[in-house]
mmCIF file of C-alpha atoms and ligand atoms in Angstrom:
data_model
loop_
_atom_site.group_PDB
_atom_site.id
_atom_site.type_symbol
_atom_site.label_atom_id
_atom_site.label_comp_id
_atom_site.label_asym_id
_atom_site.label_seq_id
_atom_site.Cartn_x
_atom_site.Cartn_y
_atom_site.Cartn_z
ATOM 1 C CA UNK I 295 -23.377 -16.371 8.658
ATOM 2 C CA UNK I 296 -21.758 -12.625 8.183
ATOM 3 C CA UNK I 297 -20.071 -12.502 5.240
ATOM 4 C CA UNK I 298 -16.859 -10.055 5.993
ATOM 5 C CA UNK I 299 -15.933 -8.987 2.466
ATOM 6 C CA UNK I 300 -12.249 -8.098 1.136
ATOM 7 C CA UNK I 301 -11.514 -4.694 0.500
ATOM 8 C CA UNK I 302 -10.339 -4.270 -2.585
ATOM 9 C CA UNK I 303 -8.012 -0.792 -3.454
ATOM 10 C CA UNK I 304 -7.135 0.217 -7.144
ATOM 11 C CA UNK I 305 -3.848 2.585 -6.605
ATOM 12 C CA UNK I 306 -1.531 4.832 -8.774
ATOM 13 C CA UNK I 307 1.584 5.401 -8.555
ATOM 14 C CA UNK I 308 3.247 8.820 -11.137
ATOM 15 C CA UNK I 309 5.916 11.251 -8.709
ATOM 16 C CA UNK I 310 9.000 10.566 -10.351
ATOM 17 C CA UNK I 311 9.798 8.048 -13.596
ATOM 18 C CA UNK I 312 7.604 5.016 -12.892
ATOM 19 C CA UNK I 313 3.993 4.679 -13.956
ATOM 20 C CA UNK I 314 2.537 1.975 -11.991
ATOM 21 C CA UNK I 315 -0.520 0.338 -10.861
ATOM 22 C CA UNK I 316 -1.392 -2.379 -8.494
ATOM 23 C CA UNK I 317 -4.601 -3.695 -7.344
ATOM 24 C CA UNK I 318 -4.306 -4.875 -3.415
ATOM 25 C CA UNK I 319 -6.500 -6.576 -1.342
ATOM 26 C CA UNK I 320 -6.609 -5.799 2.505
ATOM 27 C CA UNK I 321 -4.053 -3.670 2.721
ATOM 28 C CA UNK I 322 -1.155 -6.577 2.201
ATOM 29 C CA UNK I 323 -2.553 -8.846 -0.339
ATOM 30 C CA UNK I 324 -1.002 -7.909 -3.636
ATOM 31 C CA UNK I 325 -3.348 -8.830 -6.639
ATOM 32 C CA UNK I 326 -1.361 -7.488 -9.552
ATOM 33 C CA UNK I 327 1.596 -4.904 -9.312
ATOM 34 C CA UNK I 328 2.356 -2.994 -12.952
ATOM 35 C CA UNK I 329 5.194 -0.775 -13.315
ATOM 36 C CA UNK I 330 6.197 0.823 -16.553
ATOM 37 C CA UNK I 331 9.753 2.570 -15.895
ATOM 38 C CA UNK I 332 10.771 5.185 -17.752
ATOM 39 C CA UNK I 333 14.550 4.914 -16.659
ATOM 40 C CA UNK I 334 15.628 3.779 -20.617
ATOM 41 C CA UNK I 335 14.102 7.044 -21.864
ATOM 42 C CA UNK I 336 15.934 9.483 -19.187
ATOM 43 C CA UNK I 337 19.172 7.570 -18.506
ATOM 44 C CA UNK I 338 20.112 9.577 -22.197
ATOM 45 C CA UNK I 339 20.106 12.671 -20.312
ATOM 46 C CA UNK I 340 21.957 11.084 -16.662
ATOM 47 C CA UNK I 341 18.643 12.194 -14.878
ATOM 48 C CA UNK I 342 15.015 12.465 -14.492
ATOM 49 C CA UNK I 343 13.796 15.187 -17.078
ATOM 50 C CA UNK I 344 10.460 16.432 -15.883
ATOM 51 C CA UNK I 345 8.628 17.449 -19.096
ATOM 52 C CA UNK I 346 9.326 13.842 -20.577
ATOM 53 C CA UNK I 347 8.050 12.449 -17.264
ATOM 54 C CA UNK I 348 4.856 13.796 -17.393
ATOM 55 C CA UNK I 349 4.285 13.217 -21.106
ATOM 56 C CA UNK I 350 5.331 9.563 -21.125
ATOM 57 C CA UNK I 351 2.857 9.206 -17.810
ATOM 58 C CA UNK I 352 0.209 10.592 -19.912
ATOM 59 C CA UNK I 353 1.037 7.719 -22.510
ATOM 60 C CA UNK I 354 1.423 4.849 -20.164
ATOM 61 C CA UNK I 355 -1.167 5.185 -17.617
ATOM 62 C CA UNK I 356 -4.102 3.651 -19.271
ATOM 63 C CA UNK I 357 -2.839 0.613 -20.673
ATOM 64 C CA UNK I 358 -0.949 0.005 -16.955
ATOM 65 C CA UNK I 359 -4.155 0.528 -15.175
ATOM 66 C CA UNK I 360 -5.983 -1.826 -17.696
ATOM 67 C CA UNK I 361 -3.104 -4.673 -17.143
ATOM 68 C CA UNK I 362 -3.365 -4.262 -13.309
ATOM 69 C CA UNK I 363 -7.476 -4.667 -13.447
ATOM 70 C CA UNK I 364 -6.576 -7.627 -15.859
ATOM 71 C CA UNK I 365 -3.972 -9.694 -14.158
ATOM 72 C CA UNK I 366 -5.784 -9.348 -10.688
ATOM 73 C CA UNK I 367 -8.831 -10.316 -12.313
ATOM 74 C CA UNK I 368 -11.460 -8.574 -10.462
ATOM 75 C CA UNK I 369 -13.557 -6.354 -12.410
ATOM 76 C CA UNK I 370 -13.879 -2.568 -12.076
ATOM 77 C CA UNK I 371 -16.809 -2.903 -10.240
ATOM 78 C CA UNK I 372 -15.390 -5.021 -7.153
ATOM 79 C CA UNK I 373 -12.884 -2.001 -6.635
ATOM 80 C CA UNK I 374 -13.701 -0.358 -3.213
ATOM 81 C CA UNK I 375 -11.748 2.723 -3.405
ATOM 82 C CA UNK I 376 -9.199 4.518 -5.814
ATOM 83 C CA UNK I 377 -5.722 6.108 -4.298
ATOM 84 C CA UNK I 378 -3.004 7.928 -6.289
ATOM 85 C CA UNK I 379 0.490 9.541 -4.300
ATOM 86 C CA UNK I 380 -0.677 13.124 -4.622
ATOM 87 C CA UNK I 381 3.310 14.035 -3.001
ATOM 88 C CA UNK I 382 5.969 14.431 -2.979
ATOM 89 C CA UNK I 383 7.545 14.474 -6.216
ATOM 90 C CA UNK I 384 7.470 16.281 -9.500
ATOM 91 C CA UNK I 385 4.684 17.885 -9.891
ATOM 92 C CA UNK I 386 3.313 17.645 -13.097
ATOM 93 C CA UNK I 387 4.186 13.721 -12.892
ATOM 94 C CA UNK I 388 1.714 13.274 -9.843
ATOM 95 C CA UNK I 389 -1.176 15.306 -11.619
ATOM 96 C CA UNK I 390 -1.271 12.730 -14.255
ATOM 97 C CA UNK I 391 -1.792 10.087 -11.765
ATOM 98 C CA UNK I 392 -4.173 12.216 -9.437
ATOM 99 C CA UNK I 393 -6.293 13.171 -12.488
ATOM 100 C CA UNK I 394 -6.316 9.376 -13.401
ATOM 101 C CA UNK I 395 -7.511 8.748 -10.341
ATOM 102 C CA UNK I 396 -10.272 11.216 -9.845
ATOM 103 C CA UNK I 397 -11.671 10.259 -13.084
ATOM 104 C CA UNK I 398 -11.899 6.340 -11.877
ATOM 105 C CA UNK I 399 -12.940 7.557 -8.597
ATOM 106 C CA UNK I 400 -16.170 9.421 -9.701
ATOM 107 C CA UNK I 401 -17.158 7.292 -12.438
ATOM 108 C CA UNK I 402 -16.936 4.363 -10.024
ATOM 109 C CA UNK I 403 -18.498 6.607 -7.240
ATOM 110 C CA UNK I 404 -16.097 4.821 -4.841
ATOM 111 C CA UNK I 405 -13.887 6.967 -2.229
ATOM 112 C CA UNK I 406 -10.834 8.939 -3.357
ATOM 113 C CA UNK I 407 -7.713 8.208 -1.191
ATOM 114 C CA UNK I 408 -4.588 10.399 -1.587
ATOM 115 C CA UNK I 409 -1.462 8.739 -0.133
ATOM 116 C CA UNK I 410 1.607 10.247 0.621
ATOM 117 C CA UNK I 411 4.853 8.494 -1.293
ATOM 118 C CA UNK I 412 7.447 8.186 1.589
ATOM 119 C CA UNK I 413 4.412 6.965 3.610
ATOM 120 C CA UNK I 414 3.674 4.273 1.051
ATOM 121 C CA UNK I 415 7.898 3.245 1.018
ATOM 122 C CA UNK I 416 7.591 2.600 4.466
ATOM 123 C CA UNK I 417 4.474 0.390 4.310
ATOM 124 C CA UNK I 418 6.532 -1.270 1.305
ATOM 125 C CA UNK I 419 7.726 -3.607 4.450
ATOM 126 C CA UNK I 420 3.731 -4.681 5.857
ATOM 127 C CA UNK I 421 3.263 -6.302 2.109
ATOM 128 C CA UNK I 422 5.994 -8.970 2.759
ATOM 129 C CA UNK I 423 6.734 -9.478 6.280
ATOM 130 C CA UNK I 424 2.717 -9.891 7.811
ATOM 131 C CA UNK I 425 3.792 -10.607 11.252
ATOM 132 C CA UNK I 426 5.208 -6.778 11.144
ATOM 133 C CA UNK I 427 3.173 -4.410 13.204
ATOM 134 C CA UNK I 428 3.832 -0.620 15.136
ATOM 135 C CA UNK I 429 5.516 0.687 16.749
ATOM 136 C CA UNK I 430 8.454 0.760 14.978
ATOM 137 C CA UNK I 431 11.461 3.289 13.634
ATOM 138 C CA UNK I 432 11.506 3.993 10.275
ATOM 139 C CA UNK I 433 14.787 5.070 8.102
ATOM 140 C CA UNK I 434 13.379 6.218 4.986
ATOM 141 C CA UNK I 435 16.105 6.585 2.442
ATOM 142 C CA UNK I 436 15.137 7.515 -1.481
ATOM 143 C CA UNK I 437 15.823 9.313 -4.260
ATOM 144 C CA UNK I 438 14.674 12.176 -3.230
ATOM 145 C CA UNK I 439 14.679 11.864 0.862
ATOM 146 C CA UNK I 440 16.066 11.044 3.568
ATOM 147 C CA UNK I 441 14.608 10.714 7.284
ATOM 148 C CA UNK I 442 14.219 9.238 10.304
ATOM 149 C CA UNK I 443 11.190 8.452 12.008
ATOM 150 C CA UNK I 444 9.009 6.720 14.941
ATOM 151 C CA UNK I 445 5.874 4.604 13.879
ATOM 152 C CA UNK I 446 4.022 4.637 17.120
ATOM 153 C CA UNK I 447 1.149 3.257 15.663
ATOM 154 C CA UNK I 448 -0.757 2.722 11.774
ATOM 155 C CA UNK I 449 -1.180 6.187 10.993
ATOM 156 C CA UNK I 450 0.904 8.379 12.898
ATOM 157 C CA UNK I 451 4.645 9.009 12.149
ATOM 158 C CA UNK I 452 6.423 10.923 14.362
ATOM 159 C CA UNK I 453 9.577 12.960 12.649
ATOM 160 C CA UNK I 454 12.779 12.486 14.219
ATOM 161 C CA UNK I 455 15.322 13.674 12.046
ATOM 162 C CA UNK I 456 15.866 14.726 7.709
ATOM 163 C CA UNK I 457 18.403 15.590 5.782
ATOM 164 C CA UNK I 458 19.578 18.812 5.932
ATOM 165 C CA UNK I 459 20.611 19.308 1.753
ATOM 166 C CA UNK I 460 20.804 15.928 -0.508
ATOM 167 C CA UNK I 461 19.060 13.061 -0.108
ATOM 168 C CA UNK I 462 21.583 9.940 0.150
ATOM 169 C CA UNK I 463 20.049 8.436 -3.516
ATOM 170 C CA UNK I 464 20.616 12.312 -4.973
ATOM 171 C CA UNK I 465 24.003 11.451 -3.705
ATOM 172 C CA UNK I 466 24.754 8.029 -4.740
ATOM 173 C CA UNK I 467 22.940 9.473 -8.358
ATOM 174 C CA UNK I 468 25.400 12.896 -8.739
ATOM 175 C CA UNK I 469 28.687 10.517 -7.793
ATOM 176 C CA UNK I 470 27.468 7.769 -10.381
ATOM 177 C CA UNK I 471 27.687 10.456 -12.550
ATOM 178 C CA UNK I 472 30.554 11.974 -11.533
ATOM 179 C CA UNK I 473 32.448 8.525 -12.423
ATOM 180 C CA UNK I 474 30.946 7.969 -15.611
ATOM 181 C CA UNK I 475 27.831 5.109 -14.513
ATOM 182 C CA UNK I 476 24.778 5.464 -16.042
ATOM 183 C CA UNK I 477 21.349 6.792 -14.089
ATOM 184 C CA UNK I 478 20.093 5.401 -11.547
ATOM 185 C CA UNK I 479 23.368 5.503 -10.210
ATOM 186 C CA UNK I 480 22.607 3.792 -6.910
ATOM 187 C CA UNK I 481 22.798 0.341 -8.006
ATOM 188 C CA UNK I 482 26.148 0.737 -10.097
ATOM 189 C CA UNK I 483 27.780 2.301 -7.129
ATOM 190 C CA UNK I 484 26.968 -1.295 -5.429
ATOM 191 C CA UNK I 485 28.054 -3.396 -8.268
ATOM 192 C CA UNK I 486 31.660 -1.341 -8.462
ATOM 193 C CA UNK I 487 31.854 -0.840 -4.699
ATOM 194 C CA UNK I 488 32.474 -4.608 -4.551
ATOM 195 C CA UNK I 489 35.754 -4.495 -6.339
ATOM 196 C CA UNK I 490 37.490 -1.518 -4.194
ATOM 197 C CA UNK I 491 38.663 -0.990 -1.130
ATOM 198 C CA UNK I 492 36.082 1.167 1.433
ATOM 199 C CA UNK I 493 38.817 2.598 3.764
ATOM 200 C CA UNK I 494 40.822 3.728 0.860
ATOM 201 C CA UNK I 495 39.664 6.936 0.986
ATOM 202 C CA UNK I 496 38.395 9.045 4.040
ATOM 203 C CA UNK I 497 35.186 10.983 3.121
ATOM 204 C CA UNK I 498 34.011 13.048 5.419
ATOM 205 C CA UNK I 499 30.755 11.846 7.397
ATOM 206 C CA UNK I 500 28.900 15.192 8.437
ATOM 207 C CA UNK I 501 27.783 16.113 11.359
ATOM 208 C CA UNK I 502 28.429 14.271 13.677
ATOM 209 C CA UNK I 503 27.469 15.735 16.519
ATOM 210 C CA UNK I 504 23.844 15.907 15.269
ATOM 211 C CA UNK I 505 21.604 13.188 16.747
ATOM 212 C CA UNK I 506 18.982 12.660 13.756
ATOM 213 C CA UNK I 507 19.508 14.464 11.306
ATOM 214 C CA UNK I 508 21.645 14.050 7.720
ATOM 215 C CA UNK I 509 23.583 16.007 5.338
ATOM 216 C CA UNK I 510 25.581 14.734 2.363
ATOM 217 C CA UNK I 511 26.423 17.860 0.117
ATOM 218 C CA UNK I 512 29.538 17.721 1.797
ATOM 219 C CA UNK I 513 30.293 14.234 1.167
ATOM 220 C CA UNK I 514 29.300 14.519 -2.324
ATOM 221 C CA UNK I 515 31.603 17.503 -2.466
ATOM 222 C CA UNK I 516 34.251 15.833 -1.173
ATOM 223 C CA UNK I 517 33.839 13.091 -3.760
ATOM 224 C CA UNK I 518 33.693 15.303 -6.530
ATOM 225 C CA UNK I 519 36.122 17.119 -6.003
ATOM 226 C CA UNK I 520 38.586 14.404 -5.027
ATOM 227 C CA UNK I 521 37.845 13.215 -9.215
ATOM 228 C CA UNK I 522 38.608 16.861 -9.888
ATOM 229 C CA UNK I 523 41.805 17.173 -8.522
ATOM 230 C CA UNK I 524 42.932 13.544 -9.888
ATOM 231 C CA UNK I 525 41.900 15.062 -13.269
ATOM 232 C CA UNK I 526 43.734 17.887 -13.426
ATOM 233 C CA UNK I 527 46.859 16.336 -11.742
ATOM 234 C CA UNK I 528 47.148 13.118 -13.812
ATOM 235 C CA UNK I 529 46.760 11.175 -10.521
ATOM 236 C CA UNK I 530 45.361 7.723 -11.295
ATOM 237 C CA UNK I 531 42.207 7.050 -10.231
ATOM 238 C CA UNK I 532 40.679 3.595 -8.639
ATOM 239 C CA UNK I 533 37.088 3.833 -9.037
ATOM 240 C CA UNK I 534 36.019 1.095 -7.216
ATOM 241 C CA UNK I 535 37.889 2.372 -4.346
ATOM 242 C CA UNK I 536 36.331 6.046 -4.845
ATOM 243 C CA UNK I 537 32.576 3.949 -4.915
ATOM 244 C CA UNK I 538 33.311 1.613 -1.680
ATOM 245 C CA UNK I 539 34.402 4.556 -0.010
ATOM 246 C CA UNK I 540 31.553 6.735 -0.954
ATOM 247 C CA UNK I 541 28.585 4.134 -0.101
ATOM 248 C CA UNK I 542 30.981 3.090 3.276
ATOM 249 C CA UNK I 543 30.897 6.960 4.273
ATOM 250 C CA UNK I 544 27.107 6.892 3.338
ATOM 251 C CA UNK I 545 26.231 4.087 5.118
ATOM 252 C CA UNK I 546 27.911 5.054 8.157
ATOM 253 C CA UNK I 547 26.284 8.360 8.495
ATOM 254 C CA UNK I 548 22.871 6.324 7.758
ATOM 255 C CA UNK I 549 23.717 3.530 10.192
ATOM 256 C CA UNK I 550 24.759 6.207 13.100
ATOM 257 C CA UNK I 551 21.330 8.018 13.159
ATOM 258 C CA UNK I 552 19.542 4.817 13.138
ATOM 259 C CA UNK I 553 21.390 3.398 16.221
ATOM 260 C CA UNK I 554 20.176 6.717 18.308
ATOM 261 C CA UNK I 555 16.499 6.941 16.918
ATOM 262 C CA UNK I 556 16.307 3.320 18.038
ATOM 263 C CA UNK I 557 18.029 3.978 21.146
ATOM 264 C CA UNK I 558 16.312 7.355 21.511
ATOM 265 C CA UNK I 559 12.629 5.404 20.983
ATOM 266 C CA UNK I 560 13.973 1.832 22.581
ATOM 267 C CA UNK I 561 12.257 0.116 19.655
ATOM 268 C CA UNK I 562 12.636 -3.370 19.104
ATOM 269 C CA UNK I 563 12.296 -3.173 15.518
ATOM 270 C CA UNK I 564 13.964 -0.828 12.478
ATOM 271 C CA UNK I 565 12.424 -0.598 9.258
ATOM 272 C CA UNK I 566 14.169 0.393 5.902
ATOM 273 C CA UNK I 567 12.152 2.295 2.930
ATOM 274 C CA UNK I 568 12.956 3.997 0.022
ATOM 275 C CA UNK I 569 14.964 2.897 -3.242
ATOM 276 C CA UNK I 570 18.652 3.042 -1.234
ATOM 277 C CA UNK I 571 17.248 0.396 1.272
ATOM 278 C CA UNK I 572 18.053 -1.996 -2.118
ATOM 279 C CA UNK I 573 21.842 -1.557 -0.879
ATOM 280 C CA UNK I 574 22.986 -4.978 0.356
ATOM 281 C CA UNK I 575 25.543 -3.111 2.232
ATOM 282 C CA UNK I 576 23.655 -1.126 4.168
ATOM 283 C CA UNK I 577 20.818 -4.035 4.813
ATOM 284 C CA UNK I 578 24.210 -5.608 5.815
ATOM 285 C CA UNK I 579 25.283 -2.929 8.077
ATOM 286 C CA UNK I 580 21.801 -2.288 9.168
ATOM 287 C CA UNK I 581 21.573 -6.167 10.400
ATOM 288 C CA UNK I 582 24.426 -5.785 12.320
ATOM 289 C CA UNK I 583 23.447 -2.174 13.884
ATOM 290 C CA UNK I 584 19.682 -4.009 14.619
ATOM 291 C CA UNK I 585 21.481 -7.021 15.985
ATOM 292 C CA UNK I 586 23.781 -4.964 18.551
ATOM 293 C CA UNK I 587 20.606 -3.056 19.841
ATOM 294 C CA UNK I 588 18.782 -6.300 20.426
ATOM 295 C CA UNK I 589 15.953 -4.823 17.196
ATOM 296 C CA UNK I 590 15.176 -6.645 14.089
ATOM 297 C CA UNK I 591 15.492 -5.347 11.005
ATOM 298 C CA UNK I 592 13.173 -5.078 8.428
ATOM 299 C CA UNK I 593 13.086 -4.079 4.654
ATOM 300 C CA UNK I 594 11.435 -4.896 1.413
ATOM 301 C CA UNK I 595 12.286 -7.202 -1.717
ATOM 302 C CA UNK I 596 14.198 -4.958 -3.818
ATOM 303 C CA UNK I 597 11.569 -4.140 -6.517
ATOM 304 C CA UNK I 598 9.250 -3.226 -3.587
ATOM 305 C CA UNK I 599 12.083 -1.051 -1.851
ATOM 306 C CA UNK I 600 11.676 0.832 -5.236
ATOM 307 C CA UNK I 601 8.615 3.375 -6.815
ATOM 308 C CA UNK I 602 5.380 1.028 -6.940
ATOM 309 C CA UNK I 603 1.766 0.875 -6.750
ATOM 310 C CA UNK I 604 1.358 -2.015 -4.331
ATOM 311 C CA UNK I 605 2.965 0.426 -1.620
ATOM 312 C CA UNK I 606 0.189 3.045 -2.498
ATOM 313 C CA UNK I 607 -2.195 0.502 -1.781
ATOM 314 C CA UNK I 608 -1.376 -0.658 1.162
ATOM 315 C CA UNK I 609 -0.804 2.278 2.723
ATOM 316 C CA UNK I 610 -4.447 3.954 0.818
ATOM 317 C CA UNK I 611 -6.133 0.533 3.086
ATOM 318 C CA UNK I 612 -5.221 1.975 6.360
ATOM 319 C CA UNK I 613 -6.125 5.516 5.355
ATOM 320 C CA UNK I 614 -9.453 4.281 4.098
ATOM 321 C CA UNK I 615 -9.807 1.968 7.550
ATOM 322 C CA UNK I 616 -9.715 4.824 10.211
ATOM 323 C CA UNK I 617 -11.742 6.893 7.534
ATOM 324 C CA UNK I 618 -9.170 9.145 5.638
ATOM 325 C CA UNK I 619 -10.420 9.487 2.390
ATOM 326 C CA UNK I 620 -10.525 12.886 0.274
ATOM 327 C CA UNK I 621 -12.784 14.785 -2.294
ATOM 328 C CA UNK I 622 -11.957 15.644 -5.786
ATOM 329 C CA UNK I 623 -10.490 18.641 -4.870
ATOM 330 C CA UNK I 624 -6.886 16.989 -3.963
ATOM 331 C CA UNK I 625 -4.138 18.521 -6.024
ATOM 332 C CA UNK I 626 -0.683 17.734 -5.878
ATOM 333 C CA UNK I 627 1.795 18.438 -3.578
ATOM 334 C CA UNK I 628 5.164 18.402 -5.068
ATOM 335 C CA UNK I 629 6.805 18.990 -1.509
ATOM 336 C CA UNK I 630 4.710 17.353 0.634
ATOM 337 C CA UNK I 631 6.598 15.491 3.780
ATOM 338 C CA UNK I 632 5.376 13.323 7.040
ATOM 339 C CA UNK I 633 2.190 15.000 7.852
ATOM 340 C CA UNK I 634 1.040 13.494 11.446
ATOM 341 C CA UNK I 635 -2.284 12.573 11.184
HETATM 342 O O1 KG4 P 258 12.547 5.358 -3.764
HETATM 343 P P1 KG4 P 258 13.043 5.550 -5.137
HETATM 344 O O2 KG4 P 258 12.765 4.494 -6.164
HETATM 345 O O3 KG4 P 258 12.530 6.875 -5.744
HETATM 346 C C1 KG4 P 258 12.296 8.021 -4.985
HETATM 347 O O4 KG4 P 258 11.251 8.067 -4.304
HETATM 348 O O5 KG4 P 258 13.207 8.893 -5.007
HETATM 349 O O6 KG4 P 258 14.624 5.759 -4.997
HETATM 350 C C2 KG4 P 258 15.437 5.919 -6.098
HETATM 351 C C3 KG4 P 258 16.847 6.088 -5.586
HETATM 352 C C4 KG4 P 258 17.851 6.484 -6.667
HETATM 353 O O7 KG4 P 258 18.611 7.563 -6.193
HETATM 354 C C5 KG4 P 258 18.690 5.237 -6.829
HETATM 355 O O8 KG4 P 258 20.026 5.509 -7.235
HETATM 356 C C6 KG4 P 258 18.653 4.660 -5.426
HETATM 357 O O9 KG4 P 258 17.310 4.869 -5.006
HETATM 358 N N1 KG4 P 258 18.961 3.230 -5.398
HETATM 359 C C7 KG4 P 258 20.046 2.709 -4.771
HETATM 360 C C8 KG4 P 258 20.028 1.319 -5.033
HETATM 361 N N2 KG4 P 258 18.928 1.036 -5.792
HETATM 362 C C9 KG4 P 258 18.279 2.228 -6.005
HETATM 363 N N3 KG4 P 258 21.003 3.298 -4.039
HETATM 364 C C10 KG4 P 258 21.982 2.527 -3.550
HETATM 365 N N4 KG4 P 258 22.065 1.189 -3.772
HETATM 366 C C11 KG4 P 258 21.100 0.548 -4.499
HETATM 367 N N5 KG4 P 258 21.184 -0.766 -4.714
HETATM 368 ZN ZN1 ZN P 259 10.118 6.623 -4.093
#
């Protein structure tokens, strides 16, 4: 009888104010899944601080590597390969992971993987729907980036479109701000969005002409400013209405570019990634766009749509499967985007 073992992937998760681990099994099988946020310690300052990040990564990763190992209850030894996200994201955040990860790597003598983190939000979406295969179109939509891709196949990804300044969570984050909500500002734009009115004011929704790609400095601009003038006029100011009308302006723009990539690709099913895919609106939205187009729509639970290890993991299994691994001489790559490989 063969015996067809499980393979078994330790991965690390450091680019931006999570330290996480998870220890998955085939690629979707999710063992344990540790994060230890950091959002408490930089909401103080209304963003990420990047010194802090690093230092409290040093701190954390250890003991969150340990509690992964623990609660999926395999021992170090049954671990097949090591992964960390080597990009992009800040970059002495990553290194602590990376280094982390080298160590484990070579004292283990397994194989190193490095995963890319807006490859590992998009494979967020294999961990809970397992009927989900390529091809696909992708709208990845974080903190840090926006985009617009085709999934052909596992492995490949196929850049359609990017934004052209902000990312939409930088946006959601600098207007948060900009009424007074505390960091991440994402989710309290939501919660105050469902009080106002979204067509009580007209932001601006940027080019329009362009097929794929984004922009929202504008937007955010436009938002600002619109605060600014209330301010120094004495105008009264609704701020749920200001919120709804932001994330309706936001969502349209994001809604619009999926409807031609899916068009443009005639896929029959849309994925979401990235922290801003935790927007009920825009999974709303997004259902209804899919629906029109005859697609389904797809996105993660909202603590996977979020930074995590169990992403890194799944995404390290099919690097590892059509042999993808690297040496120890990976470094980080604080700017690193969708590399076709
Ligand atoms: O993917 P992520 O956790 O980190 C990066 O890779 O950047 O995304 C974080 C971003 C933040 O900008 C946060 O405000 C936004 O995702 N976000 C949301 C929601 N939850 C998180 N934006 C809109 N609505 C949400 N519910
Ligand atoms: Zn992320």
């Amino acid at each position: 009888m063969k015996i067809i073992k499980d393979v078994i992937i330790l991965a690390l998760e450091t680019s931006c104010d999570e330290t996480a681990a998870a220890v998955v099994s085939n690629g979707r099988g999710v063992l344990s899944s540790v994060i230890s946020s950091q959002i408490p310690i930089h909401r103080r300052f209304g963003g990420v601080v990047p010194e802090i990040a690093s230092r409290r990564h040093v701190g954390q990763i250890l003991p969150v590597i340990d509690q992964a190992v623990r609660e999926a209850g395999v021992d170090l030894s049954r671990i097949d390969a090591v992964a960390a996200t080597y990009g992009p994201g800040l970059a002495g955040a990553l290194l602590v992971g990376i280094a982390a990860a080298k160590g484990l790597a070579f004292a283990l003598g397994r194989p190193l993987i490095g995963v890319n983190h807006l490859e590992g939000h998009i494979y967020a979406n294999f961990i809970e729907h397992p009927e989900l295969e390529p091809p696909f179109v992708a709208l990845v939509v974080s903190g840090g980036h926006t985009a617009l891709l085709s999934v052909p196949e596992y492995n490949c990804f196929e850049l359609l479109g990017s934004t052209w300044d902000d990312a939409a969570g930088e946006a959601f984050d600098k207007i948060a701000r900009a009424l007074s909500l505390p960091y991440p500002g994402g989710p309290e734009i939501e919660k105050l969005a469902v009080s106002g009115n979204p067509a009580a004011i007209v932001f601006p929704r940027a080019m329009k002409d362009e097929q794929f790609n984004f922009s929202f400095s504008g937007l955010k601009s436009a938002a600002v400013n619109y605060l600014h003038n209330a301010r120094q006029t004495g105008a009264a100011v609704n701020k749920a209405d200001v919120a709804a009308s932001f994330q309706a302006a936001v969502i349209d723009m994001l809604s619009e570019r999926a409807a031609a990539g899916i068009k443009a690709c005639g896929a029959r099913k849309i994925v979401l990634a990235g922290g801003v895919s935790a927007n009920g609106k825009l999974r709303e939205v997004m259902a209804a766009t899919a629906k029109d187009l005859g697609a389904s729509l797809y996105y993660p639970s909202p603590a996977l749509c979020t930074d995590n290890a169990a992403m890194i993991g799944c995404r390290a299994y099919y690097l590892l499967r059509d042999g993808f691994i690297n040496d120890l001489a990976i470094n980080a790559c604080p700017a690193l985007s969708f590399v076709k490989t």
